[in-house]
Tab-separated table of C-alpha atoms in Angstrom:
chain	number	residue	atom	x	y	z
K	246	UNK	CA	-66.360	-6.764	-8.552
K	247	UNK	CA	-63.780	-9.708	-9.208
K	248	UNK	CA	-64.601	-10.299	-12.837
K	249	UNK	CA	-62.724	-6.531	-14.092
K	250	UNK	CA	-59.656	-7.768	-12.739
K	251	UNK	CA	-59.543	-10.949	-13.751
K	252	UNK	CA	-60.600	-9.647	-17.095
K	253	UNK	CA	-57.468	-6.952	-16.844
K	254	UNK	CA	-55.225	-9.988	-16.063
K	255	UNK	CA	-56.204	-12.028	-19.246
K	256	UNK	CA	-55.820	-9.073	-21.572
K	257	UNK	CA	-52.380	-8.156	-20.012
K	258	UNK	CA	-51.346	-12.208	-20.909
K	259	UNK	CA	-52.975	-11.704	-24.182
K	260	UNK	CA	-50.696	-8.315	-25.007
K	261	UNK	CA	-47.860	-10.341	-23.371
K	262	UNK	CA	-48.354	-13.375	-25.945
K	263	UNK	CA	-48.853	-11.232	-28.772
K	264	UNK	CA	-45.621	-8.833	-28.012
K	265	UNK	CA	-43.094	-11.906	-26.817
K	266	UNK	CA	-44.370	-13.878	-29.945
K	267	UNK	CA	-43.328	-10.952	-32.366
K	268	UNK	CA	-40.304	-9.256	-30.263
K	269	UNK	CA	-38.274	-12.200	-29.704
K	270	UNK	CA	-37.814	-13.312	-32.838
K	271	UNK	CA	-37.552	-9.556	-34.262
K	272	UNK	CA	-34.561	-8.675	-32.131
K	273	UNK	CA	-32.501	-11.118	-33.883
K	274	UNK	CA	-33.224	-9.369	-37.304
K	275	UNK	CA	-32.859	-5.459	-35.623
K	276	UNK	CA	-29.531	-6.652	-34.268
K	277	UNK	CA	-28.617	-7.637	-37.505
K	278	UNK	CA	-27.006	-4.264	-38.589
K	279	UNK	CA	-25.096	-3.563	-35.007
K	280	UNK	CA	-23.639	-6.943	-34.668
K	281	UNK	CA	-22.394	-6.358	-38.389
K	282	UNK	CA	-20.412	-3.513	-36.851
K	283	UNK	CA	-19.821	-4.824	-33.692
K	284	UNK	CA	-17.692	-7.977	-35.596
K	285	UNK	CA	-16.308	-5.547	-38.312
K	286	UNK	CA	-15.156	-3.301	-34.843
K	287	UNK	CA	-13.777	-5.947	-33.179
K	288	UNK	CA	-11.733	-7.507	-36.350
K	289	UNK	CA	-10.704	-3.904	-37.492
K	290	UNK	CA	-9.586	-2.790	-33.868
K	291	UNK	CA	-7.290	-5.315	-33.634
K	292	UNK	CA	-5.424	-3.794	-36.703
K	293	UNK	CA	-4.667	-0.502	-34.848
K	294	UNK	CA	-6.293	2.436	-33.738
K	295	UNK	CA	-6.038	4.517	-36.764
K	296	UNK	CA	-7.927	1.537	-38.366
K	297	UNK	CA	-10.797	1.815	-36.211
K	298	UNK	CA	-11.020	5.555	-36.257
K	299	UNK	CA	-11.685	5.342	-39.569
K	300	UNK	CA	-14.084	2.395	-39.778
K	301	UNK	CA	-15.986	4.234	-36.998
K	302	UNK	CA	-16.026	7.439	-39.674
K	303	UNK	CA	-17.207	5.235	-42.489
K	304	UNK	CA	-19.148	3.175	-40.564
K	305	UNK	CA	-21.033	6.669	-39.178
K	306	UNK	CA	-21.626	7.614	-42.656
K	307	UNK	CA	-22.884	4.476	-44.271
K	308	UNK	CA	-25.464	3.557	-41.587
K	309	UNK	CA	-26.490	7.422	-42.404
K	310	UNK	CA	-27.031	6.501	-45.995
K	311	UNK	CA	-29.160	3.432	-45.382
K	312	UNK	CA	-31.007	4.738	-42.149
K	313	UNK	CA	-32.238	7.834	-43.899
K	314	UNK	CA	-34.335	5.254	-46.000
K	315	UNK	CA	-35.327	3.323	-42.681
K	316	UNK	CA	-39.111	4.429	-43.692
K	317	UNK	CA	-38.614	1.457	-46.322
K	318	UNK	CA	-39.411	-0.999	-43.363
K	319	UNK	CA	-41.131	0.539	-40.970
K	320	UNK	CA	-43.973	2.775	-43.399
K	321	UNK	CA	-44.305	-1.189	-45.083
K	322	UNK	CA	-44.617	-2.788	-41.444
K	323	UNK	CA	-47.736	-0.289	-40.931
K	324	UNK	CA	-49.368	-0.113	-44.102
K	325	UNK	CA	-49.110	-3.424	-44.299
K	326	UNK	CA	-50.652	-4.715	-41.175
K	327	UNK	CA	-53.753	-2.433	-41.417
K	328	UNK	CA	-54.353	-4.184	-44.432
K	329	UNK	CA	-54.143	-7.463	-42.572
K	330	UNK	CA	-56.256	-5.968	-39.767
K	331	UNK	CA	-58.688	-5.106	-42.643
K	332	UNK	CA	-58.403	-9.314	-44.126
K	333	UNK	CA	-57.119	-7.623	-47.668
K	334	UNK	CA	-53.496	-9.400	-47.960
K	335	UNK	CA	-53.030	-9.082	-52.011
K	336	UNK	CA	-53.164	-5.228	-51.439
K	337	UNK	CA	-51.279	-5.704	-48.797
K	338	UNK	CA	-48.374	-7.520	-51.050
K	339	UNK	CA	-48.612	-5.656	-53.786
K	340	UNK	CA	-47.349	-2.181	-51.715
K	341	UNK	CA	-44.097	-4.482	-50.631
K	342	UNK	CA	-43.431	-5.152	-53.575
K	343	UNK	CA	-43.651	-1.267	-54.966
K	344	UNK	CA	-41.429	-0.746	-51.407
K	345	UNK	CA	-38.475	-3.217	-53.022
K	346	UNK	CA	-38.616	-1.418	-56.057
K	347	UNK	CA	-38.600	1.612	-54.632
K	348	UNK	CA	-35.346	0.498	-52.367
K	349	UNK	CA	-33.569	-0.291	-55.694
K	350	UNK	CA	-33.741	2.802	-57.322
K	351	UNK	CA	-33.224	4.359	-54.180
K	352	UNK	CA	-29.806	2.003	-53.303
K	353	UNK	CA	-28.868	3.334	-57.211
K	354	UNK	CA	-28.652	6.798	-56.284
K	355	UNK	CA	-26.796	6.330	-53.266
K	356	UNK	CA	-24.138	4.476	-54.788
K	357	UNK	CA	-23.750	7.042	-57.152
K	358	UNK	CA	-23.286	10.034	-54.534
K	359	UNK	CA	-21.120	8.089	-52.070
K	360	UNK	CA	-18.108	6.558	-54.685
K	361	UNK	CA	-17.030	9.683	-56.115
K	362	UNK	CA	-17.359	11.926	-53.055
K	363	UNK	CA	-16.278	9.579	-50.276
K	364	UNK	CA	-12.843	11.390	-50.008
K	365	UNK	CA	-15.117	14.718	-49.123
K	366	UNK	CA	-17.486	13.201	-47.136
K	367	UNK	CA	-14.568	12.103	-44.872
K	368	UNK	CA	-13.330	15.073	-44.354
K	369	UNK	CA	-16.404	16.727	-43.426
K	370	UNK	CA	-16.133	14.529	-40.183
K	371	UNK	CA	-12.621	15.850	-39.205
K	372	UNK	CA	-10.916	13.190	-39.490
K	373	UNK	CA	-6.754	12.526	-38.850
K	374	UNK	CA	-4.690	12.395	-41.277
K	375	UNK	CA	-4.300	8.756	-40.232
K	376	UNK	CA	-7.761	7.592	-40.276
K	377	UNK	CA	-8.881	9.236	-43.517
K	378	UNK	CA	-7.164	6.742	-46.135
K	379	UNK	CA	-8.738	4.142	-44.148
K	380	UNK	CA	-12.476	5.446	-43.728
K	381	UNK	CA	-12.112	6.270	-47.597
K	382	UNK	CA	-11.828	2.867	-48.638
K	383	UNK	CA	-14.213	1.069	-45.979
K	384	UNK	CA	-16.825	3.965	-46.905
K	385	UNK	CA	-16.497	2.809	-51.245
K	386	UNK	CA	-16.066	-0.322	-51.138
K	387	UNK	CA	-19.323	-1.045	-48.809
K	388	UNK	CA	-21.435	1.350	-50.719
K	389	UNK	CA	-21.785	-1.241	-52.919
K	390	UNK	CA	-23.730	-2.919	-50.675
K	391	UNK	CA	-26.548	-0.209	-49.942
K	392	UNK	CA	-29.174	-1.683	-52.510
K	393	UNK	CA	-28.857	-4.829	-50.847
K	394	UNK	CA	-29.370	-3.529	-47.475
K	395	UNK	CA	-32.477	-1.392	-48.801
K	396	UNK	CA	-33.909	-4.085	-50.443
K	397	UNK	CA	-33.802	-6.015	-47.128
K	398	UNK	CA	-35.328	-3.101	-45.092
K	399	UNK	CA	-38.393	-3.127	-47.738
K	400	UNK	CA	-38.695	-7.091	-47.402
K	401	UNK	CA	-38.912	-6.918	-43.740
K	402	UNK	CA	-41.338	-4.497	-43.395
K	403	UNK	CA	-43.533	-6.598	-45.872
K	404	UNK	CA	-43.162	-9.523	-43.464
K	405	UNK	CA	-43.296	-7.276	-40.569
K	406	UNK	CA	-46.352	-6.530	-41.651
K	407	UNK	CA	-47.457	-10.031	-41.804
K	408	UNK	CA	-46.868	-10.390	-38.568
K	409	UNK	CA	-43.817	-13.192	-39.520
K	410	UNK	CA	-40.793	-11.981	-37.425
K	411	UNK	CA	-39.129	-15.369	-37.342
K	412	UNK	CA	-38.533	-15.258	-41.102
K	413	UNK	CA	-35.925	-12.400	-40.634
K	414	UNK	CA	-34.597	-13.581	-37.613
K	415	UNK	CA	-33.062	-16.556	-39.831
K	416	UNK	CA	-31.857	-14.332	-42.273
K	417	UNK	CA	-30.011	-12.329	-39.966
K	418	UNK	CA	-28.632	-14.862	-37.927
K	419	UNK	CA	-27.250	-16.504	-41.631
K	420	UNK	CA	-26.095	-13.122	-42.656
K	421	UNK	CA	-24.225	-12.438	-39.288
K	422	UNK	CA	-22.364	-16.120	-39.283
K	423	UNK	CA	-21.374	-15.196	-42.846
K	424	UNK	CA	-20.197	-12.211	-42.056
K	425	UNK	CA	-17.731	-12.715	-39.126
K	426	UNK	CA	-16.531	-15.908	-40.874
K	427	UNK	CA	-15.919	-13.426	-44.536
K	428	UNK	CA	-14.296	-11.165	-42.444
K	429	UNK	CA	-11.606	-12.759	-40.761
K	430	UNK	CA	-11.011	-14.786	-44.098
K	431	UNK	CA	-10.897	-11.866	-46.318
K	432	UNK	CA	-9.073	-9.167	-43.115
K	433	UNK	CA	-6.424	-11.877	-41.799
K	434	UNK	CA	-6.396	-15.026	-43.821
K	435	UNK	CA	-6.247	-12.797	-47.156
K	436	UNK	CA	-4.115	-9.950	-45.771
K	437	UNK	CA	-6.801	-7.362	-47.258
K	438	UNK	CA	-6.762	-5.474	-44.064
K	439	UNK	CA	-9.770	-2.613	-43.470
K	440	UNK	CA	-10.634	-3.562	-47.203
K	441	UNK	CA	-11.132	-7.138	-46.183
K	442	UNK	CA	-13.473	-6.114	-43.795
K	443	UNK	CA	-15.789	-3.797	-46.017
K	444	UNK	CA	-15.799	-6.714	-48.881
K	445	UNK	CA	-16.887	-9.280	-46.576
K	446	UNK	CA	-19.605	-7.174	-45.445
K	447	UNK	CA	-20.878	-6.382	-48.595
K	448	UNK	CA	-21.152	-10.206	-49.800
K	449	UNK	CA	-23.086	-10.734	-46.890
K	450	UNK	CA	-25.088	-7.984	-47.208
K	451	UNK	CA	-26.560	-9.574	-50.784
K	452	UNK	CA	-27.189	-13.010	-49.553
K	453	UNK	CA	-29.614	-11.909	-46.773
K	454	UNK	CA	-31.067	-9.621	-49.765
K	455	UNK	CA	-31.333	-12.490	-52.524
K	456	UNK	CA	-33.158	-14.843	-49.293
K	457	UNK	CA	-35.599	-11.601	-48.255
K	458	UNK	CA	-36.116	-11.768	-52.298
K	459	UNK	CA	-37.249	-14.881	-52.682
K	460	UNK	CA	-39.113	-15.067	-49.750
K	461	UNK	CA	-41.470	-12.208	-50.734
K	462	UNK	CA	-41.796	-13.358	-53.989
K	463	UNK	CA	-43.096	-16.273	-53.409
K	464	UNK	CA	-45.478	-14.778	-51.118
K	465	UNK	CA	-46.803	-12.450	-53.958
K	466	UNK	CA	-47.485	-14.902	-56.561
K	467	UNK	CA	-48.980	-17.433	-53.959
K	468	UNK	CA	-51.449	-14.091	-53.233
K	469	UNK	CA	-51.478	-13.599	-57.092
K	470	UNK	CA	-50.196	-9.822	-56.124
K	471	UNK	CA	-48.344	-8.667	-59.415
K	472	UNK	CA	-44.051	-8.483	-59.160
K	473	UNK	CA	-43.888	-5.896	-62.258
K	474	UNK	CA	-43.365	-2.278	-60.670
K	475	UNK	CA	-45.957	0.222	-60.855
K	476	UNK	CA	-45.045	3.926	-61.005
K	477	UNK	CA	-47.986	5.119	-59.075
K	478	UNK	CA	-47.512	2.417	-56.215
K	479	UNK	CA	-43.468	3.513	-56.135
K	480	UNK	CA	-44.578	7.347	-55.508
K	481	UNK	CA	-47.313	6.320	-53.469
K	482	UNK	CA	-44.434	4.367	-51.302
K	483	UNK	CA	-42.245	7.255	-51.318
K	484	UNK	CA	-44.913	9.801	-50.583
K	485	UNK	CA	-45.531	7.867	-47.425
K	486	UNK	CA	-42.632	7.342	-45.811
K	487	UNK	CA	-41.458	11.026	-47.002
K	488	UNK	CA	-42.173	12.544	-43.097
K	489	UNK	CA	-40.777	9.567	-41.737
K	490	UNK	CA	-37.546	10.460	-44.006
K	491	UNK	CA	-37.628	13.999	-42.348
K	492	UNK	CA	-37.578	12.202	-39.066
K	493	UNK	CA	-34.912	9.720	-39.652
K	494	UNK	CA	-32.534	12.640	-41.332
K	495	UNK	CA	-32.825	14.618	-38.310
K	496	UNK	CA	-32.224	11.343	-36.167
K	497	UNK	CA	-29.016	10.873	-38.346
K	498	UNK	CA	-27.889	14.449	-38.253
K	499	UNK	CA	-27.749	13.730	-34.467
K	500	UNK	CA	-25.509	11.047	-34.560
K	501	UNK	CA	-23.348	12.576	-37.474
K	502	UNK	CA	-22.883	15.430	-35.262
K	503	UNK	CA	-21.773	13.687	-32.311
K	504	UNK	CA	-19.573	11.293	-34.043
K	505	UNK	CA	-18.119	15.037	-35.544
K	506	UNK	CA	-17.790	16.440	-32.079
K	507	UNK	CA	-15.946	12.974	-30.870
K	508	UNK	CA	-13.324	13.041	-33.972
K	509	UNK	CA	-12.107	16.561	-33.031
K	510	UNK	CA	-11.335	15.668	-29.291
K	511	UNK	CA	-8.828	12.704	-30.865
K	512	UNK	CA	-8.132	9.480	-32.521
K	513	UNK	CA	-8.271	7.911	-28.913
K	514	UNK	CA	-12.032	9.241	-28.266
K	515	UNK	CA	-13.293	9.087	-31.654
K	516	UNK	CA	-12.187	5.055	-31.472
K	517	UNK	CA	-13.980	4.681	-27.718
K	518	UNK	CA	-16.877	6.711	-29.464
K	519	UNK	CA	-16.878	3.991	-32.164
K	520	UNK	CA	-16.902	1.364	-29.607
K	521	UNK	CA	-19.433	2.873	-27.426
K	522	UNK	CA	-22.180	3.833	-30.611
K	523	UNK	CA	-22.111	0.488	-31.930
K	524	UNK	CA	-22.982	-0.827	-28.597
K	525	UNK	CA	-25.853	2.304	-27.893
K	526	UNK	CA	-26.818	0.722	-31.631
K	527	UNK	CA	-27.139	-2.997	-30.239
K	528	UNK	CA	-28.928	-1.580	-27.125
K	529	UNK	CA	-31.254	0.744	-28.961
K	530	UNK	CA	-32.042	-2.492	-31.508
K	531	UNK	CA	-32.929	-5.159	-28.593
K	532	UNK	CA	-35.420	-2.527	-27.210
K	533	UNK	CA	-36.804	-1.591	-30.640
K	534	UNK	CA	-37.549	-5.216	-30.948
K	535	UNK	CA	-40.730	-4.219	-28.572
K	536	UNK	CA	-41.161	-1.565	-30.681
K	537	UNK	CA	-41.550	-3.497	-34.012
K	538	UNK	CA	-44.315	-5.824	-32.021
K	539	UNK	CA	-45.721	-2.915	-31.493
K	540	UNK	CA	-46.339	-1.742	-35.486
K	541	UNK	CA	-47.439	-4.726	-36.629
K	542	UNK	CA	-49.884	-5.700	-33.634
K	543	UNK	CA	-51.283	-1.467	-33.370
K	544	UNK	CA	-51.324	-1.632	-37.259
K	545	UNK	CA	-53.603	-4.650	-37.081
K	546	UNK	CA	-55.567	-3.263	-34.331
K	547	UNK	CA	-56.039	-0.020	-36.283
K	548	UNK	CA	-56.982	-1.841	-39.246
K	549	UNK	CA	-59.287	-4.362	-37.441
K	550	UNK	CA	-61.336	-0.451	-36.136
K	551	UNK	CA	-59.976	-1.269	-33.037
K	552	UNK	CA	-58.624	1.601	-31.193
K	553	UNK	CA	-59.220	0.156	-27.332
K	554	UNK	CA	-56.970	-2.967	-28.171
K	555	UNK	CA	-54.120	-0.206	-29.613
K	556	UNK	CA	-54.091	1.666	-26.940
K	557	UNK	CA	-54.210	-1.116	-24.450
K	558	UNK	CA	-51.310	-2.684	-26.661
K	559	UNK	CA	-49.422	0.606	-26.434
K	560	UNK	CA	-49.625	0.991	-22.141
K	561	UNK	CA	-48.393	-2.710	-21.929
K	562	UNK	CA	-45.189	-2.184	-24.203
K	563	UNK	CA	-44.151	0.948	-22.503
K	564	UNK	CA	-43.967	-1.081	-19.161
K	565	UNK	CA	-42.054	-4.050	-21.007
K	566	UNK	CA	-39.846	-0.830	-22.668
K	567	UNK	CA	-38.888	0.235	-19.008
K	568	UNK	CA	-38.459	-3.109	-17.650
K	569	UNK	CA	-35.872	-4.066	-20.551
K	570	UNK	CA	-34.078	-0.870	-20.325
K	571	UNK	CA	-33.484	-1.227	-16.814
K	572	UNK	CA	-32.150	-5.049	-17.209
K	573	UNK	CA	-29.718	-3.609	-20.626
K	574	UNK	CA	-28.761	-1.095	-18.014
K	575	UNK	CA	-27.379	-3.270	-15.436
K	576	UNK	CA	-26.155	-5.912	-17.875
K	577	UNK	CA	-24.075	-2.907	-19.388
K	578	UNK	CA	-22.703	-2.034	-16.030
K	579	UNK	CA	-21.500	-5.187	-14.754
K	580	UNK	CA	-19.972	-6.410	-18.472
K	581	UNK	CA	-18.039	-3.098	-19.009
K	582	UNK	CA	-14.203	-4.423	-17.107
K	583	UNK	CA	-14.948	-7.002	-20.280
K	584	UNK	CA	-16.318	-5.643	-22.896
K	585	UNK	CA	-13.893	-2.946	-23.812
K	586	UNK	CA	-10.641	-5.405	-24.077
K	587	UNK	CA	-12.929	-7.450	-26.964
K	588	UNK	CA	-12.459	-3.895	-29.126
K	589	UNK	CA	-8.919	-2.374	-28.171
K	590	UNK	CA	-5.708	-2.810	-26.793
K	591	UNK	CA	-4.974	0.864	-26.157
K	592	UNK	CA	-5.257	2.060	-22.785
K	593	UNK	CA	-6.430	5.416	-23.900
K	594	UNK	CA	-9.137	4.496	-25.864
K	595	UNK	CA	-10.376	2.466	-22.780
K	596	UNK	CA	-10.233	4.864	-20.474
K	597	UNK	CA	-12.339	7.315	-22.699
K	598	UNK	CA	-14.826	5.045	-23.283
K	599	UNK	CA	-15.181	3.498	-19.387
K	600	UNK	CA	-17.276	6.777	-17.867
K	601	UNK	CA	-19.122	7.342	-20.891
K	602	UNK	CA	-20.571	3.833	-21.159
K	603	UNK	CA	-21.685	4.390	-17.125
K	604	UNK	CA	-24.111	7.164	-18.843
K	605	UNK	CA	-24.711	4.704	-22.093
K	606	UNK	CA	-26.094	2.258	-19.014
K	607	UNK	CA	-27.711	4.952	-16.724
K	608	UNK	CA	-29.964	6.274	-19.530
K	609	UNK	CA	-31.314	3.007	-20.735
K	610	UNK	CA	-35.089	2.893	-19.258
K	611	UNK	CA	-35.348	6.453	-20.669
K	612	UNK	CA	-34.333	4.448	-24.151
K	613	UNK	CA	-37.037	2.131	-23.341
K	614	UNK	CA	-39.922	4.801	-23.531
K	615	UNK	CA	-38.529	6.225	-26.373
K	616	UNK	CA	-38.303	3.591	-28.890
K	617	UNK	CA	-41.286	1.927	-27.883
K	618	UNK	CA	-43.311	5.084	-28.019
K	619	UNK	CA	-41.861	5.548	-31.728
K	620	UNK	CA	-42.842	2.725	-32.478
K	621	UNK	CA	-46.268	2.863	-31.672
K	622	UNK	CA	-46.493	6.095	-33.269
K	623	UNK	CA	-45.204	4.502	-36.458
K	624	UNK	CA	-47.519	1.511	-36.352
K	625	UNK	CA	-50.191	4.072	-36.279
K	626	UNK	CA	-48.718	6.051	-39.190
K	627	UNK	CA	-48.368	9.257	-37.380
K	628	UNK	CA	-45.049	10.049	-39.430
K	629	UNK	CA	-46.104	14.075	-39.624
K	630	UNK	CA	-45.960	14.435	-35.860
K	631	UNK	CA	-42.678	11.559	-35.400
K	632	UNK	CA	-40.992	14.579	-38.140
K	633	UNK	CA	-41.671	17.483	-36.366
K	634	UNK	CA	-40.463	15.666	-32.783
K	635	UNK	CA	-37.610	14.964	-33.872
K	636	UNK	CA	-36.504	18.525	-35.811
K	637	UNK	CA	-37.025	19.695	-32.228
K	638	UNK	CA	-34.785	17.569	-30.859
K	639	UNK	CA	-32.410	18.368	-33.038
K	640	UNK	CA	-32.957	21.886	-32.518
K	641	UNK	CA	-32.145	21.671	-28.954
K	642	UNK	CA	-29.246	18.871	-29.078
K	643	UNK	CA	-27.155	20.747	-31.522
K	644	UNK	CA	-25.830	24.017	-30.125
K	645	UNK	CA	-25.565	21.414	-26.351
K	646	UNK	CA	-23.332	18.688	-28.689
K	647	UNK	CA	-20.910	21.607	-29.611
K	648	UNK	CA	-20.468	23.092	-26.688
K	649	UNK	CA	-18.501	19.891	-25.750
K	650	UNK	CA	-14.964	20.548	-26.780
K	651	UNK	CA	-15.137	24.004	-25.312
K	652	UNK	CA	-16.675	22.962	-22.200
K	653	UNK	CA	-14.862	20.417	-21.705
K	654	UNK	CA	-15.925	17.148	-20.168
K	655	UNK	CA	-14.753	14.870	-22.985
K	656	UNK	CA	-16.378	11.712	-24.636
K	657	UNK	CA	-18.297	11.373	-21.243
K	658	UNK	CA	-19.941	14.796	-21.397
K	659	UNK	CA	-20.919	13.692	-25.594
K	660	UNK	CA	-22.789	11.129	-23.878
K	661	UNK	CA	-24.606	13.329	-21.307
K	662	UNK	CA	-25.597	15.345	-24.548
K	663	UNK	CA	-26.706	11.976	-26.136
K	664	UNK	CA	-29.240	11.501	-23.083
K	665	UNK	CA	-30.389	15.149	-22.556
K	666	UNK	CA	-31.471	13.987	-27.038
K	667	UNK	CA	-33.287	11.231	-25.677
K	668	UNK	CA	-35.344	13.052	-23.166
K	669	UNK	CA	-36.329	15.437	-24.998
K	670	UNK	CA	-37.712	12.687	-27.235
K	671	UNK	CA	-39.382	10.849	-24.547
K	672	UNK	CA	-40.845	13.986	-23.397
K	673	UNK	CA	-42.728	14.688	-27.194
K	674	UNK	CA	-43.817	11.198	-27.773
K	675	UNK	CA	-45.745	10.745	-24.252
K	676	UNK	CA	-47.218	14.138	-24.953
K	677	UNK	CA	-48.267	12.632	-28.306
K	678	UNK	CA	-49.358	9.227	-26.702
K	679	UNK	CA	-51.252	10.560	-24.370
K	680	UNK	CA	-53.246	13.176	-26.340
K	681	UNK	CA	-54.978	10.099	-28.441
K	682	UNK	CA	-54.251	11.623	-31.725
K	683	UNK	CA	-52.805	9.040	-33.385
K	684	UNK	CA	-55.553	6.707	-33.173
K	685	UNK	CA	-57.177	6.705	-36.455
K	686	UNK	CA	-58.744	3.621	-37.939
K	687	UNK	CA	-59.107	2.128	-41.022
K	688	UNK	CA	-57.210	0.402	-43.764
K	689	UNK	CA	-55.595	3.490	-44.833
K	690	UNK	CA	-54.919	6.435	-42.661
């Protein structure tokens, strides 16, 4: 009678071990992109608010263009750790490396939509007449650095995979020191203003990708796993992450749309909206951290025809997912008479952005669930089902996020819109989680 609970007890220490080992260090590298805007927020704001309305425009836009390939790191991360699971680690290389090359033509492409429509894509979003010079050239000049970022998305998930999360957490804490020092060298000691900021970025942005590079490569040829790129292995890479795109693009649309809705109630809410999403970003990173445990250990599991010790896995991290979101929660409460003054000067923008963090910090645990639950459901490779959730999100955020201006309820009732999103999302993947669907073993799903 003693021996199941004791037996419980070990295996919750075991998930523990195995989640803290890999989370930890994998916050520091999912941070990596918010803090980037955080500092480049916080150096920008100080320039004026028409500054940081439009960095928060570009900013909006840019993460847009890199998220959308997202499925370059976390499609790798799975595929990659059922082939671990399964003891076959060449194979397992040799589809990172098809997932870099697939993030350089992809980071191509991008570049070449985003320079010569940047004015237009800026104006889709609404913005002043004061913002939009400045959003125009943040938005160019850090286009430059979306192959870069790509190629570092594809590189993690290869290591991700691996079940090395330390690796990137070095490369992101480099990248982040580089970038804060670039930027107020380039905004303030160089006089180069918004522009400053956006180069400083981008020179940042291609160190951590040169490291990532080296990194994998010498992983491949230690592995003897071949560095040429093979056309079949770059479709097959695209072909997988292709519902995960479908999910990410409807994520995006969500945020595009609320960052829209926030730029037509005024420079002063648009700015606190700026603020307030690159902290949600930060937030939404640290608990993802659980999440990426959770890929590469369910991946392994899966791979390993184990689908007890995945769904075991999967129980523990949603009770470490509500735990943290309750502890961001509070932390956000009692830090926001602080926080705000690090980002702006104007009284205005503060006082949009003071009630609508109070719903930022009220909604966290729900956050929790969420990104955990993704995660598991992308360490299992259940993109078809991740797709569809989130196009019915979308489907029921949208007509709610535009209701706002007529409404009425400001920035604050955005961010009540924001949470009703991530219900409804919490809602699909339980229902998902529960039904036992997405436990398919194997090496390949």
């Amino acid at each position: 009678m003693t021996q199941a609970p004791a037996t419980s007890r070990a295996a919750r220490r075991h998930h523990d071990r195995e989640i803290v080992s890999l989370a930890v260090p994998a916050f520091g590298a999912l941070v990596a992109e918010p803090l980037f805007v955080l500092a480049d927020s916080a150096i920008v704001g100080h320039l004026g608010t028409a500054q940081l309305a439009g960095l928060g425009i570009a900013s909006a836009l840019l993460t847009t263009a890199v998220s959308i390939f997202v499925f370059l790191a976390y499609a790798t991360t799975a595929a990659v750790a059922r082939r671990v699971g399964a003891g076959d680690l060449p194979a397992a290389i040799r589809q990172g490396m098809d997932g870099i090359w697939l993030a350089l033509l992809l980071g191509a492409g991008v570049i070449a939509v985003v320079l010569p429509t940047a004015p237009f894509l800026v104006e889709l979003f609404g913005a002043s007449d004061t913002a939009t010079p400045y959003a125009i050239t943040y938005l160019r000049i850090s286009s430059l650095g979306i192959p870069a970022m790509l190629v570092v998305l594809a590189a993690t998930g290869v290591l991700r995979g691996l079940q090395d999360t330390k690796t990137p957490l070095y490369v992101a804490v480099g990248g982040f020191v580089a970038n804060g020092v670039l930027n107020v060298l380039l905004v303030y000691g160089a006089g180069f203003g918004i522009a400053g900021s956006a180069w400083g970025t981008v020179i940042a942005q291609c160190a951590m990708a040169a490291v990532y590079l080296v990194v994998v490569v010498r992983g491949a040829r230690r592995h003897d796993a071949s560095l040429r790129p093979d056309a079949a292995g770059i479709r097959a890479s695209a072909q997988a992450g292709a519902p995960l795109l479908v999910r990410t693009l409807s994520l995006r649309a969500i945020l595009m749309i609320a960052t829209a809705v926030a730029a037509r109630l005024g420079d002063a809410d648009i700015a606190a909206h700026q603020i307030i999403l690159s902290l949600w970003s930060l937030l939404a990173f640290a608990l993802d951290a659980i999440a990426i445990a959770g890929q590469a250990i369910i991946g392994r599991y899966l791979g390993a025809d184990d689908p007890k010790g995945a769904r075991d896995v999967c129980r523990r991290m949603v009770q470490w997912g509500i735990a943290v979101g309750l502890v961001l929660g509070l932390l956000v409460i009692a830090s926001r008479p602080a926080f705000l003054p690090l980002f702006t000067g104007d009284s205005a923008v503060k006082d949009a952005a003071f009630p609508a963090l109070l719903v930022v910090a009220l909604s966290q645990p729900i956050c929790g669930v969420v990104f955990v639950l993704d995660g598991v459901l992308m360490g299992a490779g259940d993109g078809p089902y991740l797709a569809w959730a989130m196009l019915v999100t979308l489907a029921v955020f949208t007509p709610v996020a535009l209701l706002v201006p007529t409404v009425g309820g400001g920035l604050t009732a955005l961010w009540v819109a924001m949470t009703l999103m991530m219900t409804v999302r919490m809602l699909t993947l339980w229902l998902r989680t529960r039904s036992g669907r997405w436990l398919v073993t194997g090496a390949t799903r």
